[in-house]
Amino acid sequence: MKNFKNQRILKYAVLTILSFVLNPYLEAKVYGARSDKKFYDRLMKRPLGVAMFYKEDKELKKDKEYRIKIDQLENMFSIIGRQGYYKEGGVQFIKANTKYDTIDELAQSFSIKQLPAFLLFKNGVALKDAQGNHIMLTGWVTYEQVENFIRINLKDDIEKNIKRRAEQLRQRREIERLYRPYIYWGWGYPGYYPYWRRPGWGWYGGWGWRYGRCW
């Protein structure tokens, strides 16, 4: 049993180190919320959301084993949340500590009976199953369990968002390519120039800027 615990601790230590090594290449972030208002402010910034409800206060921190488990859970959640796949897929990751009153009330409104608990959101609304119950994952779960939970329930929406984002970027680049300014050389030509200081016939030659299609 002791060896199993040591293996789990080692696994999360390795994952934590990898998260720092890979951090420059990963763009998504995990945010904390101390109130229901801040929770929804964060949640509404993206079309999809994953929230982790847990409790960590001064009294619970005195329990060394509990503190280690919470630290491991937070590290695991942060590693998952920093994946570029979820950033591109429009997923917001939020940690919500129920030691704050409004967060505790929020957890109760979602019928959370056990902590830690993971909930999924779409357009700010918690997902429910066919029976009308909130879809959630509870307990001291593993990295793989959280990943599977997210992908089973949100994969289709994530893929749609990735495709939509890629198309938007393609269109934006096309617009920039077509209408960016570029320098052109102007061939000289004779003519009458009424707007010079001394209007009269003359010759023009030079270069300038032009906005338009670049071939």
Coordinates of C-alpha atoms in Angstrom, one line a residue:
M1 CA 0.0 0.0 0.0
K2 CA 2.8 2.3 0.9
N3 CA 4.6 1.6 -2.4
F4 CA 1.3 2.4 -4.3
K5 CA 1.1 5.8 -2.5
N6 CA 4.7 6.5 -3.3
Q7 CA 4.1 5.7 -7.0
R8 CA 1.2 8.1 -7.1
I9 CA 3.2 10.9 -5.4
L10 CA 6.0 10.3 -7.9
K11 CA 3.6 10.3 -10.8
Y12 CA 2.2 13.7 -9.9
A13 CA 5.7 15.1 -9.2
V14 CA 6.7 14.1 -12.7
L15 CA 3.5 15.6 -14.1
T16 CA 4.2 18.9 -12.2
I17 CA 7.7 19.1 -13.5
L18 CA 6.5 18.5 -17.0
S19 CA 3.9 21.2 -16.7
F20 CA 6.7 23.8 -16.0
V21 CA 8.9 22.5 -18.8
L22 CA 6.0 22.6 -21.3
N23 CA 4.5 25.8 -20.0
P24 CA 5.9 28.1 -22.8
Y25 CA 4.2 25.9 -25.3
L26 CA 0.8 25.7 -23.5
E27 CA -1.5 28.7 -23.5
A28 CA -4.6 27.7 -21.6
K29 CA -4.9 28.7 -17.9
V30 CA -6.7 27.7 -14.8
Y31 CA -8.4 30.4 -12.8
G32 CA -9.6 30.5 -9.2
A33 CA -12.9 31.9 -8.0
R34 CA -13.7 33.2 -4.5
S35 CA -17.2 34.3 -5.2
D36 CA -20.2 33.2 -7.4
K37 CA -19.9 36.5 -9.4
K38 CA -16.2 35.9 -10.1
F39 CA -17.0 32.2 -11.0
Y40 CA -19.6 33.2 -13.6
D41 CA -17.4 36.1 -14.9
R42 CA -14.6 33.6 -15.6
L43 CA -17.0 31.0 -16.9
M44 CA -18.7 33.3 -19.5
K45 CA -15.4 34.2 -21.1
R46 CA -15.4 30.9 -23.1
P47 CA -18.2 28.7 -24.5
L48 CA -17.2 25.7 -22.5
G49 CA -16.2 25.2 -18.9
V50 CA -14.8 22.7 -16.4
A51 CA -15.1 23.6 -12.7
M52 CA -13.4 21.8 -9.8
F53 CA -15.2 22.3 -6.4
Y54 CA -13.1 21.5 -3.4
K55 CA -12.6 22.7 0.2
E56 CA -9.4 23.9 1.7
D57 CA -9.4 26.0 4.9
K58 CA -7.2 26.5 7.9
E59 CA -8.7 23.6 9.8
L60 CA -8.3 21.2 7.0
K61 CA -4.7 22.3 6.3
K62 CA -3.8 20.9 9.7
D63 CA -4.4 17.4 8.3
K64 CA -1.1 16.7 6.5
E65 CA -2.4 13.8 4.4
Y66 CA -5.5 15.8 3.3
R67 CA -3.3 18.8 2.4
I68 CA -1.1 16.6 0.2
K69 CA -4.1 15.1 -1.6
I70 CA -5.5 18.6 -2.3
D71 CA -2.1 19.8 -3.6
Q72 CA -1.9 16.8 -5.9
L73 CA -5.5 17.4 -7.1
E74 CA -4.8 21.1 -7.8
N75 CA -1.6 20.3 -9.7
M76 CA -3.4 17.6 -11.8
F77 CA -6.2 20.0 -12.6
S78 CA -3.7 22.7 -13.6
I79 CA -1.8 20.4 -15.9
I80 CA -5.0 19.4 -17.7
G81 CA -6.2 22.9 -17.9
R82 CA -3.0 24.2 -19.5
Q83 CA -3.2 21.9 -22.5
G84 CA -3.4 23.8 -25.8
Y85 CA -6.1 21.5 -27.0
Y86 CA -8.5 23.0 -24.5
K87 CA -7.4 26.5 -25.2
E88 CA -8.1 26.1 -28.9
G89 CA -11.4 24.3 -28.0
G90 CA -12.7 27.2 -26.0
V91 CA -12.7 25.6 -22.6
Q92 CA -12.3 27.6 -19.4
F93 CA -11.0 25.9 -16.3
I94 CA -12.0 27.2 -12.8
K95 CA -11.1 26.2 -9.3
A96 CA -13.8 26.9 -6.7
N97 CA -13.0 26.6 -3.0
T98 CA -16.2 26.1 -1.0
K99 CA -14.7 27.7 2.1
Y100 CA -16.1 30.9 0.6
D101 CA -19.8 31.3 1.4
T102 CA -21.1 32.1 -2.1
I103 CA -19.1 29.3 -3.6
D104 CA -20.5 26.9 -1.0
E105 CA -24.0 28.1 -1.9
L106 CA -23.2 27.6 -5.6
A107 CA -22.0 24.1 -5.0
Q108 CA -25.3 23.3 -3.2
S109 CA -27.3 24.8 -6.1
F110 CA -25.6 22.1 -8.3
S111 CA -26.6 19.4 -5.8
I112 CA -23.0 18.6 -5.0
K113 CA -23.0 16.1 -2.1
Q114 CA -19.4 15.0 -2.2
L115 CA -16.1 16.9 -2.6
P116 CA -14.0 17.2 -4.6
A117 CA -16.5 17.5 -7.5
F118 CA -16.0 18.3 -11.2
L119 CA -18.8 19.9 -13.3
L120 CA -19.0 20.7 -17.0
F121 CA -20.6 23.8 -18.5
K122 CA -21.8 25.0 -21.9
N123 CA -22.6 28.7 -22.5
G124 CA -22.6 29.2 -18.7
V125 CA -25.1 26.4 -18.0
A126 CA -24.1 23.2 -16.1
L127 CA -24.6 20.1 -18.2
K128 CA -27.3 17.6 -17.2
D129 CA -28.0 14.0 -18.1
A130 CA -31.3 12.6 -19.6
Q131 CA -32.8 12.4 -16.0
G132 CA -32.1 16.1 -15.3
N133 CA -29.2 15.5 -12.9
H134 CA -26.0 17.5 -13.2
I135 CA -23.2 15.6 -14.9
M136 CA -20.4 15.4 -12.4
L137 CA -17.3 13.5 -11.3
T138 CA -16.7 13.2 -7.6
G139 CA -14.0 12.0 -5.2
W140 CA -10.2 11.7 -5.3
V141 CA -10.0 10.9 -9.0
T142 CA -7.0 10.3 -11.2
Y143 CA -5.7 12.3 -14.1
E144 CA -7.0 9.8 -16.6
Q145 CA -10.5 9.9 -15.0
V146 CA -10.8 13.7 -15.3
E147 CA -9.5 13.6 -18.9
N148 CA -12.0 10.9 -19.9
F149 CA -14.8 12.7 -18.1
I150 CA -14.1 15.9 -20.1
R151 CA -13.6 14.3 -23.5
I152 CA -16.6 12.0 -23.3
N153 CA -18.9 14.8 -22.6
L154 CA -17.3 17.8 -24.4
K155 CA -15.3 16.3 -27.2
D156 CA -17.8 17.1 -30.0
D157 CA -18.1 20.8 -28.9
I158 CA -14.4 21.1 -28.4
E159 CA -13.7 19.8 -32.0
K160 CA -16.4 22.2 -33.4
N161 CA -14.8 25.1 -31.6
I162 CA -11.3 24.2 -32.9
K163 CA -12.6 24.0 -36.5
R164 CA -14.5 27.3 -36.1
R165 CA -11.4 29.0 -34.7
A166 CA -9.2 27.6 -37.5
E167 CA -11.6 28.9 -40.1
Q168 CA -11.7 32.4 -38.4
L169 CA -7.9 32.6 -38.4
R170 CA -7.8 31.5 -42.1
Q171 CA -10.3 34.2 -43.0
R172 CA -8.5 36.9 -41.0
R173 CA -5.1 36.0 -42.6
E174 CA -6.8 36.1 -46.1
I175 CA -8.2 39.6 -45.4
E176 CA -4.7 40.7 -44.1
R177 CA -3.1 39.3 -47.2
L178 CA -5.6 41.0 -49.6
Y179 CA -5.7 44.4 -47.9
R180 CA -2.4 45.0 -46.2
P181 CA -0.4 48.1 -47.4
Y182 CA 2.5 47.5 -49.7
I183 CA 5.2 49.6 -51.4
Y184 CA 5.1 50.0 -55.2
W185 CA 7.3 51.8 -57.7
G186 CA 5.7 54.5 -59.8
W187 CA 6.7 54.9 -63.4
G188 CA 7.3 58.5 -64.5
Y189 CA 4.7 60.1 -66.7
P190 CA 4.2 63.7 -68.1
G191 CA 1.0 65.8 -67.4
Y192 CA -0.5 69.0 -66.1
Y193 CA -0.3 69.4 -62.3
P194 CA -2.7 72.2 -61.2
Y195 CA -2.0 71.5 -57.4
W196 CA 1.7 72.3 -57.4
R197 CA 2.9 75.6 -56.0
R198 CA 3.4 76.7 -59.5
P199 CA 0.8 74.9 -61.7
G200 CA 2.0 73.8 -65.1
W201 CA 3.2 71.0 -67.2
G202 CA 5.8 68.6 -65.7
W203 CA 7.0 65.1 -65.2
Y204 CA 6.2 62.8 -62.2
G205 CA 8.2 59.8 -61.1
G206 CA 8.7 57.9 -57.8
W207 CA 7.2 55.4 -55.4
G208 CA 4.4 55.3 -52.8
W209 CA 2.0 53.2 -50.6
R210 CA -1.0 51.5 -51.8
Y211 CA -3.8 49.5 -50.1
G212 CA -5.2 46.6 -52.1
R213 CA -4.8 43.2 -53.5
C214 CA -1.3 41.7 -53.4
W215 CA -0.7 39.0 -56.0

